[in-house]
Amino acid sequence: MADLLRKSLRNLWSSLRHHPPAAWVTLVISLVLTWAGWYVTNQFIQHRASDRYAFQVKDVLGAIQQRMQTYESMLRGGAGLFGASETVDRREWKTYVQALQLDQRFPGIMGFGYIERISTDQLSAHLSRIRTTGNPDYVIRPEGQRDVYSATTYLEPDTEANHQALGLDLYAQPNLRGAMDRARDTGMPALSRLVSLDHVGAHDLLKERRLFMFLPIYRKNALLQTAAERQNALEGWIYTSMHSQDLLRDILGASNAEIDVEVFDGTDMRRDTMLYHDLGEEEPHLGRTDYAPDFSQTTHLEFGGETWSLFIHTQPGYIAASDTGQPIIVALGGLALDVLLFLMIGIMSDRHQQAHRIASAMTEGLQQSETRLRAILDNFPFMVWLKDEEGRLLAVNEPYAHACGRPDISSVVGMSETDLWPQDIAQAHEEQAQLAMQDRLEHITIGRITRAGQERWMEVHCAPWCANNGTVLGTVGYTLDISEQNKRSNPCAPASGVSVRSSNKLR
Protein backbone atom coordinates (compact mmCIF):
# COMPACT_ATOMS: atom_id res chain seq x y z
CA MET A 1 0.00 0.00 0.00
CA ALA A 2 2.82 2.36 0.90
CA ASP A 3 4.67 1.51 -2.28
CA LEU A 4 1.55 2.24 -4.29
CA LEU A 5 1.18 5.66 -2.60
CA ARG A 6 4.83 6.55 -3.22
CA LYS A 7 4.47 5.53 -6.86
CA SER A 8 1.36 7.69 -7.27
CA LEU A 9 3.10 10.73 -5.76
CA ARG A 10 6.12 10.28 -8.07
CA ASN A 11 3.82 10.10 -11.09
CA LEU A 12 1.95 13.25 -9.93
CA TRP A 13 5.18 15.17 -9.39
CA SER A 14 6.49 14.06 -12.77
CA SER A 15 3.26 15.26 -14.37
CA LEU A 16 3.43 18.62 -12.61
CA ARG A 17 7.08 19.17 -13.57
CA HIS A 18 6.23 18.73 -17.21
CA HIS A 19 3.33 21.16 -17.22
CA PRO A 20 3.93 24.08 -19.57
CA PRO A 21 5.14 27.37 -18.02
CA ALA A 22 1.81 29.05 -18.84
CA ALA A 23 0.07 26.63 -16.50
CA TRP A 24 2.38 27.57 -13.62
CA VAL A 25 1.94 31.23 -14.34
CA THR A 26 -1.80 30.75 -14.34
CA LEU A 27 -1.59 28.92 -11.03
CA VAL A 28 0.53 31.63 -9.45
CA ILE A 29 -1.77 34.34 -10.74
CA SER A 30 -4.76 32.40 -9.49
CA LEU A 31 -3.26 32.10 -6.01
CA VAL A 32 -2.35 35.79 -5.95
CA LEU A 33 -5.83 36.80 -7.03
CA THR A 34 -7.36 34.48 -4.46
CA TRP A 35 -5.28 36.11 -1.73
CA ALA A 36 -6.17 39.56 -3.08
CA GLY A 37 -9.84 38.66 -3.01
CA TRP A 38 -9.58 37.54 0.60
CA TYR A 39 -7.74 40.72 1.56
CA VAL A 40 -10.17 43.07 -0.22
CA THR A 41 -13.20 41.34 1.27
CA ASN A 42 -11.76 41.46 4.76
CA GLN A 43 -10.95 45.16 4.41
CA PHE A 44 -14.43 45.94 3.09
CA ILE A 45 -16.05 44.27 6.09
CA GLN A 46 -13.78 46.15 8.46
CA HIS A 47 -14.47 49.50 6.82
CA ARG A 48 -18.22 48.97 6.75
CA ALA A 49 -18.23 48.10 10.44
CA SER A 50 -15.98 51.09 11.15
CA ASP A 51 -18.40 53.45 9.39
CA ARG A 52 -21.32 52.05 11.36
CA TYR A 53 -19.39 52.45 14.59
CA ALA A 54 -18.44 56.05 13.75
CA PHE A 55 -22.11 56.89 13.11
CA GLN A 56 -23.13 55.36 16.45
CA VAL A 57 -20.41 57.34 18.27
CA LYS A 58 -21.67 60.55 16.65
CA ASP A 59 -25.20 59.75 17.87
CA VAL A 60 -23.99 59.25 21.44
CA LEU A 61 -22.02 62.51 21.53
CA GLY A 62 -24.88 64.44 19.96
CA ALA A 63 -27.41 63.10 22.48
CA ILE A 64 -25.26 64.13 25.46
CA GLN A 65 -24.53 67.59 24.06
CA GLN A 66 -28.18 68.23 23.27
CA ARG A 67 -29.32 67.22 26.76
CA MET A 68 -26.73 69.40 28.52
CA GLN A 69 -27.73 72.36 26.34
CA THR A 70 -31.34 71.73 27.40
CA TYR A 71 -30.34 71.92 31.05
CA GLU A 72 -28.41 75.12 30.37
CA SER A 73 -31.57 76.58 28.81
CA MET A 74 -33.49 75.61 31.93
CA LEU A 75 -31.02 77.54 34.10
CA ARG A 76 -31.28 80.58 31.87
CA GLY A 77 -35.06 80.43 32.14
CA GLY A 78 -34.79 80.54 35.92
CA ALA A 79 -32.42 83.50 35.69
CA GLY A 80 -34.93 85.20 33.42
CA LEU A 81 -37.61 84.85 36.10
CA PHE A 82 -35.39 86.66 38.61
CA GLY A 83 -34.45 89.29 36.04
CA ALA A 84 -38.08 90.03 35.21
CA SER A 85 -39.29 90.23 38.80
CA GLU A 86 -38.57 92.64 41.61
CA THR A 87 -38.50 89.71 44.02
CA VAL A 88 -39.19 86.02 43.66
CA ASP A 89 -40.74 84.27 46.65
CA ARG A 90 -41.01 80.55 47.31
CA ARG A 91 -44.55 80.32 45.96
CA GLU A 92 -43.60 81.97 42.67
CA TRP A 93 -40.57 79.70 42.33
CA LYS A 94 -42.70 76.61 42.99
CA THR A 95 -45.27 77.71 40.39
CA TYR A 96 -42.54 78.37 37.85
CA VAL A 97 -40.83 75.00 38.36
CA GLN A 98 -44.14 73.13 38.22
CA ALA A 99 -44.79 74.73 34.85
CA LEU A 100 -41.45 73.37 33.62
CA GLN A 101 -42.67 69.77 34.12
CA LEU A 102 -39.22 68.56 35.15
CA ASP A 103 -40.12 64.88 35.14
CA GLN A 104 -41.30 64.97 31.54
CA ARG A 105 -39.06 67.63 29.97
CA PHE A 106 -35.87 67.44 32.03
CA PRO A 107 -35.20 63.80 32.98
CA GLY A 108 -32.36 63.19 35.40
CA ILE A 109 -32.93 66.41 37.36
CA MET A 110 -33.09 65.82 41.11
CA GLY A 111 -33.50 69.44 42.13
CA PHE A 112 -33.85 72.90 40.60
CA GLY A 113 -33.34 75.76 42.98
CA TYR A 114 -31.94 79.11 44.01
CA ILE A 115 -28.92 79.67 46.24
CA GLU A 116 -28.74 83.03 47.97
CA ARG A 117 -25.35 84.61 48.66
CA ILE A 118 -25.27 86.03 52.20
CA SER A 119 -22.64 88.26 53.74
CA THR A 120 -21.96 88.19 57.48
CA ASP A 121 -23.99 91.34 58.15
CA GLN A 122 -26.94 89.92 56.16
CA LEU A 123 -27.05 86.60 58.03
CA SER A 124 -29.47 87.56 60.82
CA ALA A 125 -31.94 89.22 58.45
CA HIS A 126 -31.82 86.19 56.12
CA LEU A 127 -32.51 83.70 58.92
CA SER A 128 -35.37 85.84 60.26
CA ARG A 129 -36.96 86.21 56.83
CA ILE A 130 -36.93 82.48 56.07
CA ARG A 131 -38.11 81.47 59.53
CA THR A 132 -41.12 83.79 59.33
CA THR A 133 -42.20 82.37 55.96
CA GLY A 134 -43.17 78.89 57.10
CA ASN A 135 -39.85 77.30 58.10
CA PRO A 136 -39.27 78.12 61.81
CA ASP A 137 -36.46 75.55 62.21
CA TYR A 138 -34.46 76.92 59.29
CA VAL A 139 -30.66 77.07 59.77
CA ILE A 140 -27.71 77.35 57.43
CA ARG A 141 -25.65 74.19 57.37
CA PRO A 142 -22.85 73.51 58.06
CA GLU A 143 -22.83 75.87 61.00
CA GLY A 144 -19.84 77.98 61.94
CA GLN A 145 -18.35 81.38 61.28
CA ARG A 146 -17.14 82.29 57.78
CA ASP A 147 -16.81 85.43 55.66
CA VAL A 148 -19.47 84.52 53.12
CA TYR A 149 -22.44 82.20 53.37
CA SER A 150 -24.68 80.69 50.76
CA ALA A 151 -28.00 79.05 51.43
CA THR A 152 -30.25 76.88 49.31
CA THR A 153 -33.35 79.06 49.65
CA TYR A 154 -35.71 77.53 47.06
CA LEU A 155 -35.55 73.95 45.79
CA GLU A 156 -38.10 72.04 43.78
CA PRO A 157 -39.68 69.55 43.33
CA ASP A 158 -40.89 69.44 46.90
CA THR A 159 -39.55 66.02 47.85
CA GLU A 160 -38.29 64.94 51.25
CA ALA A 161 -34.70 64.96 50.00
CA ASN A 162 -35.01 68.48 48.62
CA HIS A 163 -36.76 69.73 51.73
CA GLN A 164 -33.85 68.45 53.83
CA ALA A 165 -31.44 70.31 51.53
CA LEU A 166 -32.95 73.76 52.26
CA GLY A 167 -30.39 75.86 54.10
CA LEU A 168 -27.46 73.86 52.74
CA ASP A 169 -24.39 76.05 52.16
CA LEU A 170 -23.06 74.58 48.91
CA TYR A 171 -20.40 77.30 48.71
CA ALA A 172 -18.88 75.79 51.84
CA GLN A 173 -18.22 72.63 49.84
CA PRO A 174 -14.66 72.86 48.42
CA ASN A 175 -15.56 70.57 45.53
CA LEU A 176 -18.43 72.88 44.51
CA ARG A 177 -16.89 76.26 45.25
CA GLY A 178 -14.73 76.16 42.13
CA ALA A 179 -17.73 75.77 39.83
CA MET A 180 -19.71 78.45 41.70
CA ASP A 181 -16.76 80.87 41.51
CA ARG A 182 -16.32 80.12 37.81
CA ALA A 183 -19.99 80.85 37.13
CA ARG A 184 -19.80 84.04 39.24
CA ASP A 185 -16.67 85.36 37.48
CA THR A 186 -17.69 84.52 33.91
CA GLY A 187 -21.46 84.98 33.99
CA MET A 188 -21.77 81.63 32.19
CA PRO A 189 -23.16 78.25 33.29
CA ALA A 190 -20.57 76.21 35.17
CA LEU A 191 -20.61 72.46 35.74
CA SER A 192 -19.15 70.89 38.86
CA ARG A 193 -17.01 67.82 39.13
CA LEU A 194 -18.65 64.67 40.45
CA VAL A 195 -19.31 65.30 44.15
CA SER A 196 -20.81 63.57 47.17
CA LEU A 197 -22.60 65.77 49.69
CA ASP A 198 -22.36 64.49 53.25
CA HIS A 199 -23.57 67.15 55.68
CA VAL A 200 -24.69 66.43 59.19
CA GLY A 201 -28.47 66.35 59.25
CA ALA A 202 -28.80 66.04 55.47
CA HIS A 203 -30.99 63.40 53.93
CA ASP A 204 -29.23 60.21 52.85
CA LEU A 205 -29.96 60.95 49.21
CA LEU A 206 -27.67 63.95 49.43
CA LYS A 207 -24.82 61.53 49.97
CA GLU A 208 -25.24 60.16 46.49
CA ARG A 209 -22.77 61.23 43.86
CA ARG A 210 -24.17 64.14 41.88
CA LEU A 211 -23.34 66.75 39.31
CA PHE A 212 -24.26 70.39 39.81
CA MET A 213 -24.68 73.15 37.26
CA PHE A 214 -24.71 76.81 38.37
CA LEU A 215 -25.72 80.08 36.71
CA PRO A 216 -25.13 83.38 38.57
CA ILE A 217 -27.80 85.95 39.43
CA TYR A 218 -26.52 89.53 39.59
CA ARG A 219 -27.93 92.70 41.07
CA LYS A 220 -30.11 94.51 38.55
CA ASN A 221 -28.49 97.31 36.53
CA ALA A 222 -25.04 96.48 37.92
CA LEU A 223 -21.88 96.80 35.82
CA LEU A 224 -20.71 93.34 34.76
CA GLN A 225 -17.77 94.03 32.48
CA THR A 226 -15.03 92.54 34.67
CA ALA A 227 -14.75 89.62 37.06
CA ALA A 228 -14.43 92.05 39.99
CA GLU A 229 -17.65 93.82 39.00
CA ARG A 230 -19.47 90.50 38.71
CA GLN A 231 -18.22 89.44 42.14
CA ASN A 232 -19.49 92.67 43.69
CA ALA A 233 -22.87 92.37 41.94
CA LEU A 234 -23.49 88.69 42.80
CA GLU A 235 -26.79 87.95 44.57
CA GLY A 236 -26.90 84.19 44.18
CA TRP A 237 -27.04 81.26 41.81
CA ILE A 238 -29.69 79.34 39.94
CA TYR A 239 -28.63 75.71 40.09
CA THR A 240 -29.66 72.18 39.31
CA SER A 241 -28.43 68.90 40.72
CA MET A 242 -28.32 65.73 38.68
CA HIS A 243 -27.69 62.11 39.56
CA SER A 244 -24.99 61.21 37.04
CA GLN A 245 -25.99 57.58 36.53
CA ASP A 246 -29.71 58.36 36.13
CA LEU A 247 -28.98 61.34 33.90
CA LEU A 248 -26.76 59.47 31.49
CA ARG A 249 -28.93 56.35 31.58
CA ASP A 250 -31.85 58.45 30.39
CA ILE A 251 -29.73 59.99 27.64
CA LEU A 252 -28.02 56.81 26.49
CA GLY A 253 -30.52 54.16 27.55
CA ALA A 254 -31.86 53.90 24.02
CA SER A 255 -28.39 53.79 22.44
CA ASN A 256 -27.45 50.90 20.19
CA ALA A 257 -26.95 47.66 22.07
CA GLU A 258 -23.93 46.92 19.88
CA ILE A 259 -21.79 49.48 21.71
CA ASP A 260 -20.93 50.23 25.32
CA VAL A 261 -20.38 53.75 26.65
CA GLU A 262 -18.30 54.62 29.69
CA VAL A 263 -18.31 58.25 30.83
CA PHE A 264 -15.69 59.70 33.17
CA ASP A 265 -15.49 62.99 35.04
CA GLY A 266 -12.35 64.79 33.84
CA THR A 267 -9.52 63.35 31.80
CA ASP A 268 -8.31 60.88 34.43
CA MET A 269 -10.34 57.84 33.48
CA ARG A 270 -10.52 55.64 36.59
CA ARG A 271 -13.15 53.70 38.47
CA ASP A 272 -13.67 56.48 41.04
CA THR A 273 -14.22 59.11 38.30
CA MET A 274 -16.68 57.01 36.27
CA LEU A 275 -19.99 58.82 35.83
CA TYR A 276 -21.75 56.12 33.88
CA HIS A 277 -21.31 52.65 32.45
CA ASP A 278 -23.77 51.50 29.81
CA LEU A 279 -23.72 47.93 31.11
CA GLY A 280 -24.15 48.98 34.74
CA GLU A 281 -20.80 47.46 35.69
CA GLU A 282 -18.60 49.04 38.30
CA GLU A 283 -15.28 48.30 36.62
CA PRO A 284 -14.42 50.19 33.42
CA HIS A 285 -13.23 48.26 30.38
CA LEU A 286 -10.67 50.93 29.58
CA GLY A 287 -7.15 49.61 30.08
CA ARG A 288 -8.15 45.99 30.56
CA THR A 289 -5.75 43.57 28.90
CA ASP A 290 -8.35 40.79 28.73
CA TYR A 291 -10.72 42.82 26.59
CA ALA A 292 -10.06 43.63 22.93
CA PRO A 293 -13.12 45.20 21.20
CA ASP A 294 -13.32 45.41 17.44
CA PHE A 295 -13.52 49.22 17.67
CA SER A 296 -12.96 51.64 20.51
CA GLN A 297 -12.52 55.37 20.85
CA THR A 298 -11.69 57.81 23.63
CA THR A 299 -13.11 61.29 23.15
CA HIS A 300 -13.79 64.36 25.27
CA LEU A 301 -16.72 66.74 25.66
CA GLU A 302 -16.62 70.21 27.24
CA PHE A 303 -19.53 71.43 29.39
CA GLY A 304 -19.56 74.50 31.58
CA GLY A 305 -15.79 74.59 32.02
CA GLU A 306 -15.47 70.88 32.82
CA THR A 307 -14.36 67.97 30.66
CA TRP A 308 -16.04 64.61 30.34
CA SER A 309 -14.08 61.72 28.86
CA LEU A 310 -15.92 58.98 27.02
CA PHE A 311 -14.66 55.51 26.21
CA ILE A 312 -16.97 54.10 23.55
CA HIS A 313 -16.29 50.54 22.47
CA THR A 314 -18.07 47.75 20.66
CA GLN A 315 -19.64 44.72 22.27
CA PRO A 316 -18.42 41.19 21.52
CA GLY A 317 -19.78 39.99 18.20
CA TYR A 318 -20.04 43.49 16.76
CA ILE A 319 -18.82 42.10 13.45
CA ALA A 320 -21.16 39.17 12.92
CA ALA A 321 -19.81 35.65 12.49
CA SER A 322 -21.39 35.55 9.05
CA ASP A 323 -19.29 38.58 8.11
CA THR A 324 -16.05 37.25 9.54
CA GLY A 325 -16.55 33.99 7.66
CA GLN A 326 -16.84 35.71 4.31
CA PRO A 327 -13.06 36.16 3.77
CA ILE A 328 -12.56 32.44 4.44
CA ILE A 329 -15.24 31.55 1.93
CA VAL A 330 -13.62 33.88 -0.57
CA ALA A 331 -10.21 32.32 0.02
CA LEU A 332 -11.64 28.84 -0.59
CA GLY A 333 -13.44 29.98 -3.71
CA GLY A 334 -10.24 29.89 -5.72
CA LEU A 335 -10.62 30.43 -9.44
CA ALA A 336 -14.34 31.24 -9.16
CA LEU A 337 -13.46 34.26 -7.03
CA ASP A 338 -10.81 35.27 -9.59
CA VAL A 339 -13.47 35.69 -12.24
CA LEU A 340 -15.78 37.64 -9.88
CA LEU A 341 -12.87 39.81 -8.81
CA PHE A 342 -11.99 40.63 -12.40
CA LEU A 343 -15.62 41.56 -13.04
CA MET A 344 -15.74 43.68 -9.91
CA ILE A 345 -12.53 45.48 -10.81
CA GLY A 346 -13.88 46.13 -14.31
CA ILE A 347 -17.13 47.52 -12.92
CA MET A 348 -15.29 49.64 -10.37
CA SER A 349 -12.96 50.93 -13.07
CA ASP A 350 -15.90 51.85 -15.30
CA ARG A 351 -17.66 53.60 -12.46
CA HIS A 352 -14.49 55.44 -11.53
CA GLN A 353 -14.03 56.64 -15.06
CA GLN A 354 -17.69 57.61 -15.30
CA ALA A 355 -17.46 59.52 -12.03
CA HIS A 356 -14.30 61.22 -13.25
CA ARG A 357 -16.02 62.25 -16.47
CA ILE A 358 -19.03 63.61 -14.57
CA ALA A 359 -16.78 65.45 -12.13
CA SER A 360 -14.75 66.92 -14.97
CA ALA A 361 -17.90 68.06 -16.75
CA MET A 362 -19.27 69.59 -13.55
CA THR A 363 -15.97 71.34 -12.86
CA GLU A 364 -15.82 72.70 -16.38
CA GLY A 365 -19.42 73.88 -16.10
CA LEU A 366 -18.71 75.62 -12.81
CA GLN A 367 -15.64 77.27 -14.26
CA GLN A 368 -17.64 78.46 -17.26
CA SER A 369 -20.41 79.77 -14.98
CA GLU A 370 -17.84 81.59 -12.86
CA THR A 371 -16.20 83.04 -15.96
CA ARG A 372 -19.54 84.25 -17.31
CA LEU A 373 -20.49 85.72 -13.95
CA ARG A 374 -17.11 87.42 -13.66
CA ALA A 375 -17.47 88.81 -17.20
CA ILE A 376 -20.89 90.22 -16.32
CA LEU A 377 -19.69 91.79 -13.07
CA ASP A 378 -16.51 93.26 -14.54
CA ASN A 379 -18.43 94.82 -17.40
CA PHE A 380 -20.90 96.58 -15.17
CA PRO A 381 -20.17 100.34 -15.38
CA PHE A 382 -20.45 100.58 -11.60
CA MET A 383 -18.80 99.10 -8.52
CA VAL A 384 -20.10 95.80 -7.07
CA TRP A 385 -18.98 94.13 -3.83
CA LEU A 386 -19.72 91.37 -1.35
CA LYS A 387 -18.64 91.69 2.30
CA ASP A 388 -18.81 89.41 5.30
CA GLU A 389 -20.31 90.35 8.65
CA GLU A 390 -16.98 91.80 9.83
CA GLY A 391 -16.74 94.07 6.79
CA ARG A 392 -14.05 92.12 4.94
CA LEU A 393 -14.42 92.11 1.17
CA LEU A 394 -15.11 88.64 -0.19
CA ALA A 395 -15.64 89.55 -3.84
CA VAL A 396 -15.54 92.71 -5.99
CA ASN A 397 -15.56 93.57 -9.67
CA GLU A 398 -12.82 95.35 -11.59
CA PRO A 399 -14.50 98.81 -11.47
CA TYR A 400 -14.38 98.56 -7.67
CA ALA A 401 -10.68 97.63 -7.66
CA HIS A 402 -9.84 100.45 -10.09
CA ALA A 403 -11.93 102.98 -8.17
CA CYS A 404 -9.90 102.43 -5.02
CA GLY A 405 -6.61 102.56 -6.90
CA ARG A 406 -5.80 98.86 -6.86
CA PRO A 407 -4.29 97.08 -9.86
CA ASP A 408 -6.55 94.04 -9.77
CA ILE A 409 -9.27 92.25 -7.82
CA SER A 410 -6.90 89.93 -5.94
CA SER A 411 -5.25 92.91 -4.25
CA VAL A 412 -8.63 93.95 -2.79
CA VAL A 413 -10.24 90.69 -1.65
CA GLY A 414 -9.74 90.08 2.06
CA MET A 415 -9.28 93.74 2.92
CA SER A 416 -11.69 96.06 4.67
CA GLU A 417 -12.90 99.38 3.33
CA THR A 418 -10.84 101.23 5.92
CA ASP A 419 -7.78 99.88 4.10
CA LEU A 420 -9.01 101.20 0.75
CA TRP A 421 -11.00 104.39 1.20
CA PRO A 422 -10.69 107.65 3.11
CA GLN A 423 -11.88 107.42 6.68
CA ASP A 424 -15.13 109.35 6.20
CA ILE A 425 -16.20 107.24 3.22
CA ALA A 426 -15.21 103.96 4.88
CA GLN A 427 -17.07 104.94 8.05
CA ALA A 428 -20.21 105.89 6.10
CA HIS A 429 -20.11 102.54 4.26
CA GLU A 430 -19.64 100.65 7.51
CA GLU A 431 -22.59 102.43 9.17
CA GLN A 432 -24.75 101.69 6.14
CA ALA A 433 -23.74 98.00 6.22
CA GLN A 434 -24.52 97.73 9.93
CA LEU A 435 -27.96 99.27 9.39
CA ALA A 436 -28.68 96.89 6.51
CA MET A 437 -27.72 93.82 8.57
CA GLN A 438 -29.56 95.07 11.65
CA ASP A 439 -32.78 96.00 9.85
CA ARG A 440 -32.52 93.25 7.20
CA LEU A 441 -33.41 95.94 4.69
CA GLU A 442 -31.77 97.35 1.63
CA HIS A 443 -30.34 100.78 2.46
CA ILE A 444 -29.65 103.36 -0.24
CA THR A 445 -27.30 106.21 0.55
CA ILE A 446 -26.77 109.23 -1.72
CA GLY A 447 -23.73 111.35 -1.02
CA ARG A 448 -21.11 113.54 -2.61
CA ILE A 449 -17.42 112.75 -2.98
CA THR A 450 -14.54 114.42 -4.76
CA ARG A 451 -12.74 112.33 -7.39
CA ALA A 452 -9.90 113.63 -9.60
CA GLY A 453 -10.75 117.19 -8.57
CA GLN A 454 -14.39 116.82 -9.54
CA GLU A 455 -17.38 116.56 -7.28
CA ARG A 456 -19.41 113.44 -7.98
CA TRP A 457 -22.77 112.30 -6.60
CA MET A 458 -22.78 108.59 -5.71
CA GLU A 459 -25.77 106.34 -4.95
CA VAL A 460 -24.74 103.40 -2.74
CA HIS A 461 -27.05 100.38 -2.50
CA CYS A 462 -26.38 98.01 0.41
CA ALA A 463 -28.50 94.97 1.29
CA PRO A 464 -28.11 92.13 3.81
CA TRP A 465 -26.71 88.86 2.51
CA CYS A 466 -28.47 85.97 4.29
CA ALA A 467 -28.15 82.20 4.43
CA ASN A 468 -31.08 79.93 3.61
CA ASN A 469 -31.99 79.75 7.31
CA GLY A 470 -32.12 83.55 7.57
CA THR A 471 -28.75 84.04 9.30
CA VAL A 472 -27.13 87.29 8.18
CA LEU A 473 -23.74 86.51 6.59
CA GLY A 474 -22.79 90.00 5.45
CA THR A 475 -23.80 92.58 2.88
CA VAL A 476 -23.90 92.89 -0.89
CA GLY A 477 -24.18 96.11 -2.83
CA TYR A 478 -23.22 98.36 -5.67
CA THR A 479 -22.42 102.03 -6.21
CA LEU A 480 -23.78 104.19 -9.06
CA ASP A 481 -22.38 107.50 -10.22
CA ILE A 482 -25.56 109.60 -10.55
CA SER A 483 -23.93 112.95 -11.03
CA GLU A 484 -25.39 113.46 -14.50
CA GLN A 485 -28.84 112.26 -13.42
CA ASN A 486 -28.68 114.54 -10.42
CA LYS A 487 -27.86 117.55 -12.58
CA ARG A 488 -30.68 116.80 -15.01
CA SER A 489 -33.31 116.03 -12.38
CA ASN A 490 -32.20 118.54 -9.74
CA PRO A 491 -29.80 121.13 -11.15
CA CYS A 492 -30.10 123.14 -7.95
CA ALA A 493 -29.07 120.23 -5.70
CA PRO A 494 -27.35 121.30 -2.48
CA ALA A 495 -23.61 121.14 -2.33
CA SER A 496 -23.52 118.79 0.60
CA GLY A 497 -25.65 116.36 2.54
CA VAL A 498 -26.55 112.71 2.46
CA SER A 499 -29.98 111.11 2.28
CA VAL A 500 -30.85 107.53 3.17
CA ARG A 501 -33.92 105.50 2.35
CA SER A 502 -34.81 101.82 2.76
CA SER A 503 -36.71 99.44 0.52
CA ASN A 504 -39.05 96.65 1.62
CA LYS A 505 -37.57 93.84 3.65
CA LEU A 506 -35.49 91.46 1.56
CA ARG A 507 -36.48 87.79 1.59
Coordinates of N, CA, C and O in Angstrom, one line a residue, residues 178-190 214-216 218 230 237:
G178 N -15.4 75.8 43.4 CA -14.7 76.2 42.1 C -15.7 76.4 41.0 O -15.6 77.4 40.3
A179 N -16.7 75.6 40.9 CA -17.7 75.8 39.8 C -18.6 77.0 40.1 O -18.9 77.8 39.2
M180 N -18.9 77.3 41.4 CA -19.7 78.4 41.7 C -18.9 79.7 41.5 O -19.4 80.7 40.9
D181 N -17.6 79.7 41.8 CA -16.8 80.9 41.5 C -16.6 81.1 40.0 O -16.6 82.2 39.5
R182 N -16.5 80.0 39.3 CA -16.3 80.1 37.8 C -17.6 80.7 37.2 O -17.5 81.6 36.3
A183 N -18.7 80.3 37.6 CA -20.0 80.9 37.1 C -20.1 82.3 37.5 O -20.5 83.2 36.7
R184 N -19.7 82.6 38.8 CA -19.8 84.0 39.2 C -18.9 84.9 38.4 O -19.3 86.0 38.0
D185 N -17.7 84.5 38.1 CA -16.7 85.4 37.5 C -16.9 85.5 36.0 O -16.5 86.5 35.4
T186 N -17.5 84.5 35.4 CA -17.7 84.5 33.9 C -19.1 84.9 33.5 O -19.3 85.3 32.3
G187 N -20.1 84.7 34.4 CA -21.5 85.0 34.0 C -22.0 83.9 33.1 O -23.1 84.0 32.6
M188 N -21.3 82.8 33.0 CA -21.8 81.6 32.2 C -22.1 80.4 33.1 O -21.6 80.3 34.2
P189 N -22.9 79.5 32.5 CA -23.2 78.2 33.3 C -21.9 77.5 33.6 O -20.9 77.5 32.7
A190 N -21.8 77.0 34.8 CA -20.6 76.2 35.2 C -21.0 74.9 35.7 O -21.9 74.8 36.5
F214 N -24.4 75.5 37.7 CA -24.7 76.8 38.4 C -24.8 77.9 37.3 O -24.0 77.9 36.3
L215 N -25.7 78.9 37.5 CA -25.7 80.1 36.7 C -25.9 81.3 37.7 O -26.8 81.2 38.5
P216 N -25.1 82.3 37.6 CA -25.1 83.4 38.6 C -26.3 84.3 38.4 O -26.8 84.5 37.2
Y218 N -27.2 88.3 39.2 CA -26.5 89.5 39.6 C -27.6 90.6 40.0 O -28.7 90.5 39.6
R230 N -18.5 91.6 38.6 CA -19.5 90.5 38.7 C -19.5 90.0 40.1 O -20.5 89.6 40.7
W237 N -27.2 82.2 43.0 CA -27.0 81.3 41.8 C -28.3 80.5 41.6 O -29.0 80.1 42.5

